[in-house]
mmCIF file of C-alpha atoms in Angstrom:
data_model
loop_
_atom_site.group_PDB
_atom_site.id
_atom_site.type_symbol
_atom_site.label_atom_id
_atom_site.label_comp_id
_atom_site.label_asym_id
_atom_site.label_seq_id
_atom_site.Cartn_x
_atom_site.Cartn_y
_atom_site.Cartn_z
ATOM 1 C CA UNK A 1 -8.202 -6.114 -11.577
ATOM 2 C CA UNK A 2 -11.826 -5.082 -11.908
ATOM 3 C CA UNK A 3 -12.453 -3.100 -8.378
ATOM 4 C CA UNK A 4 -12.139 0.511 -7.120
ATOM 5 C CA UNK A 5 -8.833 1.705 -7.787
ATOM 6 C CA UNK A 6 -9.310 3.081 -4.205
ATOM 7 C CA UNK A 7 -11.900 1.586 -1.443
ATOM 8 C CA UNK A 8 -12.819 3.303 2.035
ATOM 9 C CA UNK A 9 -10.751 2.392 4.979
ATOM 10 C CA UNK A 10 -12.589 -0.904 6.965
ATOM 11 C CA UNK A 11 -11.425 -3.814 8.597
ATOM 12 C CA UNK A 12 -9.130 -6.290 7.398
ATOM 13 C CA UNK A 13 -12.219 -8.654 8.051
ATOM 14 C CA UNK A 14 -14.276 -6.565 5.211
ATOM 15 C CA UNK A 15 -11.414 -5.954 2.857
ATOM 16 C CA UNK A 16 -10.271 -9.848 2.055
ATOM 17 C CA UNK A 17 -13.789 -10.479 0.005
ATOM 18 C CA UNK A 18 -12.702 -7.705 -2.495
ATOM 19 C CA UNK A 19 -8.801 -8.592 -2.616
ATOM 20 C CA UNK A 20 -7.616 -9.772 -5.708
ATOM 21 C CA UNK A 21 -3.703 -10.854 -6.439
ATOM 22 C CA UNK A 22 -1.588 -7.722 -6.637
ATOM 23 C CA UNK A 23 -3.538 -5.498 -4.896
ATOM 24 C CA UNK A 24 -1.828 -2.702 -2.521
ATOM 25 C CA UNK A 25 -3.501 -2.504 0.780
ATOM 26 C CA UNK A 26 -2.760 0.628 2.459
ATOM 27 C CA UNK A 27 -2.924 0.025 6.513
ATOM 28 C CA UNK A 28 -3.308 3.110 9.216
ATOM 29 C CA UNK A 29 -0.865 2.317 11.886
ATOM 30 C CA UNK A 30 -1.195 3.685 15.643
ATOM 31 C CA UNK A 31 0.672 4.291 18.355
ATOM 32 C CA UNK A 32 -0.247 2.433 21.474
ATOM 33 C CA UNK A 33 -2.016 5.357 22.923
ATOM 34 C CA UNK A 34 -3.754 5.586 20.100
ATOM 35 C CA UNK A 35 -2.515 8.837 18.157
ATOM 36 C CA UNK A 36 -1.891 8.163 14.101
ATOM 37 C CA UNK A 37 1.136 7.349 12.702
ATOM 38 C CA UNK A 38 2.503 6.586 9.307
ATOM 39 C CA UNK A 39 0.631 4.544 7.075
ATOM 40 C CA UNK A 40 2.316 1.156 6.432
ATOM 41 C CA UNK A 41 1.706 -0.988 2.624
ATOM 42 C CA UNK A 42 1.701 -4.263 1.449
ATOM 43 C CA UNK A 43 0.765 -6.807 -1.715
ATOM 44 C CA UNK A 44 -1.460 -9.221 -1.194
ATOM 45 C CA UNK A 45 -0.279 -12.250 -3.180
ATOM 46 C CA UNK A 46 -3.577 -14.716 -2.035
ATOM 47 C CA UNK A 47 -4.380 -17.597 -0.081
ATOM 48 C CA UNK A 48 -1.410 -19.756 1.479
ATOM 49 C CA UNK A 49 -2.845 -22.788 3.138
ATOM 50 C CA UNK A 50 -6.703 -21.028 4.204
ATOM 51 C CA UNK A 51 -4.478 -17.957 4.969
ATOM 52 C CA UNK A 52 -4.895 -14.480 3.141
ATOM 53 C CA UNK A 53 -0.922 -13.481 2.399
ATOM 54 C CA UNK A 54 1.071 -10.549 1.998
ATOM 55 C CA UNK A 55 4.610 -9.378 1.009
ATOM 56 C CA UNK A 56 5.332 -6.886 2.908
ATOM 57 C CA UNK A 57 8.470 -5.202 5.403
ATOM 58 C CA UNK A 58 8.690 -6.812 8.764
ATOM 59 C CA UNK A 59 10.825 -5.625 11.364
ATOM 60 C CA UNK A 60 10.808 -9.026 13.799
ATOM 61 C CA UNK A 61 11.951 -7.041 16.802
ATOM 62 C CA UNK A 62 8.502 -5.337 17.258
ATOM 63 C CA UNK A 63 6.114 -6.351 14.534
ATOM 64 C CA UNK A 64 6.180 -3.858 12.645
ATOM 65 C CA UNK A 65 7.216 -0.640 11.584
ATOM 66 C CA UNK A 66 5.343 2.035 14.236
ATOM 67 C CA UNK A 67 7.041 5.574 14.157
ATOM 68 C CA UNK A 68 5.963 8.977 13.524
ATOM 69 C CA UNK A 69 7.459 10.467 10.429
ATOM 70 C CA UNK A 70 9.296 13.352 12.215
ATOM 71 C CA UNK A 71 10.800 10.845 14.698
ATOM 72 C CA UNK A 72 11.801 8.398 12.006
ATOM 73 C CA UNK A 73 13.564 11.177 10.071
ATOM 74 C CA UNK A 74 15.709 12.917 13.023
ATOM 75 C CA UNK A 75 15.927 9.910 14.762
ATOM 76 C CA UNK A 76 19.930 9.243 15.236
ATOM 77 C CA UNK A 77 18.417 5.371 16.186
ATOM 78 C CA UNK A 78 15.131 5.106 14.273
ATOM 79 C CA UNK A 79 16.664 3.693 10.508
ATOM 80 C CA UNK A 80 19.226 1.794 12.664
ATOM 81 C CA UNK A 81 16.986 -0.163 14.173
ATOM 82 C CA UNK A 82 14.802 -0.405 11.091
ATOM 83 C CA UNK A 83 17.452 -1.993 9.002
ATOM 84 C CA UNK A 84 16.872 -4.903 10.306
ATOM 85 C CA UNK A 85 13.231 -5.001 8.656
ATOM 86 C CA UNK A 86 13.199 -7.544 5.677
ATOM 87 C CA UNK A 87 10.563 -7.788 3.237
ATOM 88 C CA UNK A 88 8.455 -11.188 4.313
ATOM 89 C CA UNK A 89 5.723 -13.376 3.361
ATOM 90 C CA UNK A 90 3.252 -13.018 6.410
ATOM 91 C CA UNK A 91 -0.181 -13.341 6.841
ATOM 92 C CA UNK A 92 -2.449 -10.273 6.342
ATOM 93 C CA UNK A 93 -4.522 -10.678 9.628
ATOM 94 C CA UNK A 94 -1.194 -10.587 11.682
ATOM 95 C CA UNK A 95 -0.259 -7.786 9.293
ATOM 96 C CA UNK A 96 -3.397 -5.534 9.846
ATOM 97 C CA UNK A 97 -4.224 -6.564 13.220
ATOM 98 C CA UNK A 98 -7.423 -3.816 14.209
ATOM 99 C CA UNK A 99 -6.330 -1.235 12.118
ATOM 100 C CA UNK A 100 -8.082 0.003 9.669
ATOM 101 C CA UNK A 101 -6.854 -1.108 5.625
ATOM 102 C CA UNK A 102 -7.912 -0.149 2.365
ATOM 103 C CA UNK A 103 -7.091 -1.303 -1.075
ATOM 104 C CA UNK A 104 -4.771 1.551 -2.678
ATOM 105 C CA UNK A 105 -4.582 1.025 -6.458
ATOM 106 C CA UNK A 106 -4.455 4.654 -7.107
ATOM 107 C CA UNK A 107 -1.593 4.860 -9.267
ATOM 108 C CA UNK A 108 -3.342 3.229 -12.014
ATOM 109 C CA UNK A 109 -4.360 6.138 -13.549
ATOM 110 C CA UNK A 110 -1.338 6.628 -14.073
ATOM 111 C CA UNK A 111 0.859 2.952 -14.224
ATOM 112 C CA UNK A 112 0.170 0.062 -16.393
ATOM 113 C CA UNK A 113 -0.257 -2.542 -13.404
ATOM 114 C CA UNK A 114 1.541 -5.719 -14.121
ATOM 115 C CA UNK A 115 0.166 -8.810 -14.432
ATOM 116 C CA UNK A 116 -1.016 -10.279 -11.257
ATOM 117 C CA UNK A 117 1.583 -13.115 -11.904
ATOM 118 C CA UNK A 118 4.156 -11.082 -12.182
ATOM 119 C CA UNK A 119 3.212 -9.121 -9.322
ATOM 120 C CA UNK A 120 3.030 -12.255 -7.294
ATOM 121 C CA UNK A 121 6.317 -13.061 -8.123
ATOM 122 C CA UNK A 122 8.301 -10.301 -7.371
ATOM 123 C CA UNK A 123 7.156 -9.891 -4.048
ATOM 124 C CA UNK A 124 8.318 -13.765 -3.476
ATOM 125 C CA UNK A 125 11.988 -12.665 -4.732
ATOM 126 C CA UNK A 126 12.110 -10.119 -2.924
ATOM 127 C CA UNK A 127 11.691 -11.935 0.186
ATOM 128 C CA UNK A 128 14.609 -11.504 2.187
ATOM 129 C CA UNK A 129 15.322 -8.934 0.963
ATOM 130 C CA UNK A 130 16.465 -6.087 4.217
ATOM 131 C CA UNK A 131 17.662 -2.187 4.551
ATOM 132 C CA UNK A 132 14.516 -0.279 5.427
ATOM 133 C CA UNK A 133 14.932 3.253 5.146
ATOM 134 C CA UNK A 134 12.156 5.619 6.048
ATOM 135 C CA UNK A 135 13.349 8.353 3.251
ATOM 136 C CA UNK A 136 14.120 5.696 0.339
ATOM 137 C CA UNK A 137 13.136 2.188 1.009
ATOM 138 C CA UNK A 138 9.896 1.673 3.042
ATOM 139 C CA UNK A 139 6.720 -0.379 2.254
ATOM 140 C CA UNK A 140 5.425 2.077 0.175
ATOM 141 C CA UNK A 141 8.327 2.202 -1.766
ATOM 142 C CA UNK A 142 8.592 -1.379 -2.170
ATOM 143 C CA UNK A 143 4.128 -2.075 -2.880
ATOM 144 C CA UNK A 144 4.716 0.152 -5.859
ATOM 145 C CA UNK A 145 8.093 -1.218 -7.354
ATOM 146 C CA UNK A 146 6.500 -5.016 -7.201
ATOM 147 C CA UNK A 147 2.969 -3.809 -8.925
ATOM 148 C CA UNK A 148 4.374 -1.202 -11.138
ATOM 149 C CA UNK A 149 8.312 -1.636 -11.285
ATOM 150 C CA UNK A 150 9.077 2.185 -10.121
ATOM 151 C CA UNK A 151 9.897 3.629 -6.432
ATOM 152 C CA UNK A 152 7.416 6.314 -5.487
ATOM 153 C CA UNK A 153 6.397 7.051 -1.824
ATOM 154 C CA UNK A 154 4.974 9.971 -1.230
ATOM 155 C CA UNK A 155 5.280 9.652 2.488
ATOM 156 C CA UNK A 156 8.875 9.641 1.923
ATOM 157 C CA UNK A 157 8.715 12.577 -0.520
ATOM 158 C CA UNK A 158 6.900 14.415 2.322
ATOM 159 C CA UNK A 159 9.423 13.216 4.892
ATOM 160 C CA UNK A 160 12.089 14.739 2.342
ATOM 161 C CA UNK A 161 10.644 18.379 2.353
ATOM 162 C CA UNK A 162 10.461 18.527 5.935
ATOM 163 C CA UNK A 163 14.440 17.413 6.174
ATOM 164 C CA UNK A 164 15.044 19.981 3.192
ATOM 165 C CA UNK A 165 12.985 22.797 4.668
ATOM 166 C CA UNK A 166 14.506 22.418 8.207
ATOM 167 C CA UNK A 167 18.306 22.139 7.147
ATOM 168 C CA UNK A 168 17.391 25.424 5.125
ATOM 169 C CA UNK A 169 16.162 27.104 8.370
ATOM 170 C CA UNK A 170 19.089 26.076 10.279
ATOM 171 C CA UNK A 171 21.489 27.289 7.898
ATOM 172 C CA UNK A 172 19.594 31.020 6.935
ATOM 173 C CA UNK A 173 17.744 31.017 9.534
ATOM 174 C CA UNK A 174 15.015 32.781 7.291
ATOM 175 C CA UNK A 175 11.719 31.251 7.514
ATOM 176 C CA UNK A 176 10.529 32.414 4.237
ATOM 177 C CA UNK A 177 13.806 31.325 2.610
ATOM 178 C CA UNK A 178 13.125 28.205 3.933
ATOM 179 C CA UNK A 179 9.035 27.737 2.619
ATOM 180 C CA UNK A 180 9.955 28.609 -0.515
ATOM 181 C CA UNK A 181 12.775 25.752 -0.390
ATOM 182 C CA UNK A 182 10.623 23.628 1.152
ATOM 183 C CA UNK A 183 7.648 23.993 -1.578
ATOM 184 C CA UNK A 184 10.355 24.127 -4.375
ATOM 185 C CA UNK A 185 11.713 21.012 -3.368
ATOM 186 C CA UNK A 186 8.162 19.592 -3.407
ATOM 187 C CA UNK A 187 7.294 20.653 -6.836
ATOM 188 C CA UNK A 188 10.419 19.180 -8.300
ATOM 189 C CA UNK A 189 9.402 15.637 -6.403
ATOM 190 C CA UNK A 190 5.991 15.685 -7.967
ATOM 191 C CA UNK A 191 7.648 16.361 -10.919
ATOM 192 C CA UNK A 192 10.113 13.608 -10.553
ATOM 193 C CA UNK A 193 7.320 11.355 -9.808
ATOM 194 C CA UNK A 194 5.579 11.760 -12.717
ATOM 195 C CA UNK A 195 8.589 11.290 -14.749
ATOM 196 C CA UNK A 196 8.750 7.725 -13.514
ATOM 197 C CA UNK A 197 5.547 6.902 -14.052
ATOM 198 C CA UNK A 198 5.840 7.072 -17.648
#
């Protein structure tokens, strides 16, 4: 794995010459008018038959996983609905569509990859596999556990603080009370982050 750890966002047209097995490609999702929403992962594990391949989660009901952060966490419906996502073997162009991708191999500064073999594997266990959850199983979660066997998403560990730092509010309704929790409980995420990475 001999590229940028991290290439500029681009097409999913430009990105499949530099794509090697194993590789994390980061996708910018949007809203159908257009405004940004969470970014969305997934391995690429090749070509399939011409076809440039992914693992990645799928929810079959509408394509794909499209919802702010702040809606996905106080959502009563959103993880309902998102349970039914399972982690498939689909082909990247469907995957990306016209959003903009990148390769995001950032955390190996800081992870051992595994082999691309390995890699490649894991993601084909895994298919199947179902129980999305926004806050502890998404497709961030899941690109990192199959290319360096540990569960970090730091969209989820910002989707955490913001659940932390309002339930604070709520209860002491003290704004400052609930920063400081808010930042705190940050801190200790990084923290816990780099823990696992070792």
């Amino acid at each position: 794995m001999n590229h940028s750890l991290l290439t500029p966002w681009t097409s999913v047209s430009n990105l499949v010459g530099s794509l090697q097995v194993g590789d994390l490609i980061e996708i910018r999702k949007y809203a159908n008018d257009g405004t940004p929403i969470n970014n969305h992962w997934a391995v690429y594990t090749g070509l399939s038959n011409g076809h440039h391949t992914v693992g990645v989660f799928f929810n079959q009901n509408n394509g794909n996983n499209n919802q702010n952060l702040l809606k996905a966490i106080f959502s009563p419906d959103s993880n309902r609905d998102r349970t039914k996502a399972s982690i498939c073997y689909c082909y990247l162009f469907h995957v990306c569509g016209n959003d903009q991708c990148r390769i995001n191999n950032s955390m190996d500064r800081h992870c051992k990859p595994l082999p691309s073999g390995v890699i490649y594997k894991r993601v084909i266990k895994r298919v199947g596999d179902c129980g999305y959850n926004t806050l502890f199983k998404n497709s961030e979660h899941f690109a990192k556990y199959a290319r360096y066997n540990v569960y970090i998403s730091e969209h989820a560990n910002i989707g955490k603080i913001i659940e932390i730092g309002m339930n604070t509010l709520l209860v002491s309704k003290n704004l400052l009370k609930a920063s400081t929790t808010g930042a705190l409980g940050y801190v200790s995420l990084k923290v816990y982050d780099k823990v696992k990475k070792r």
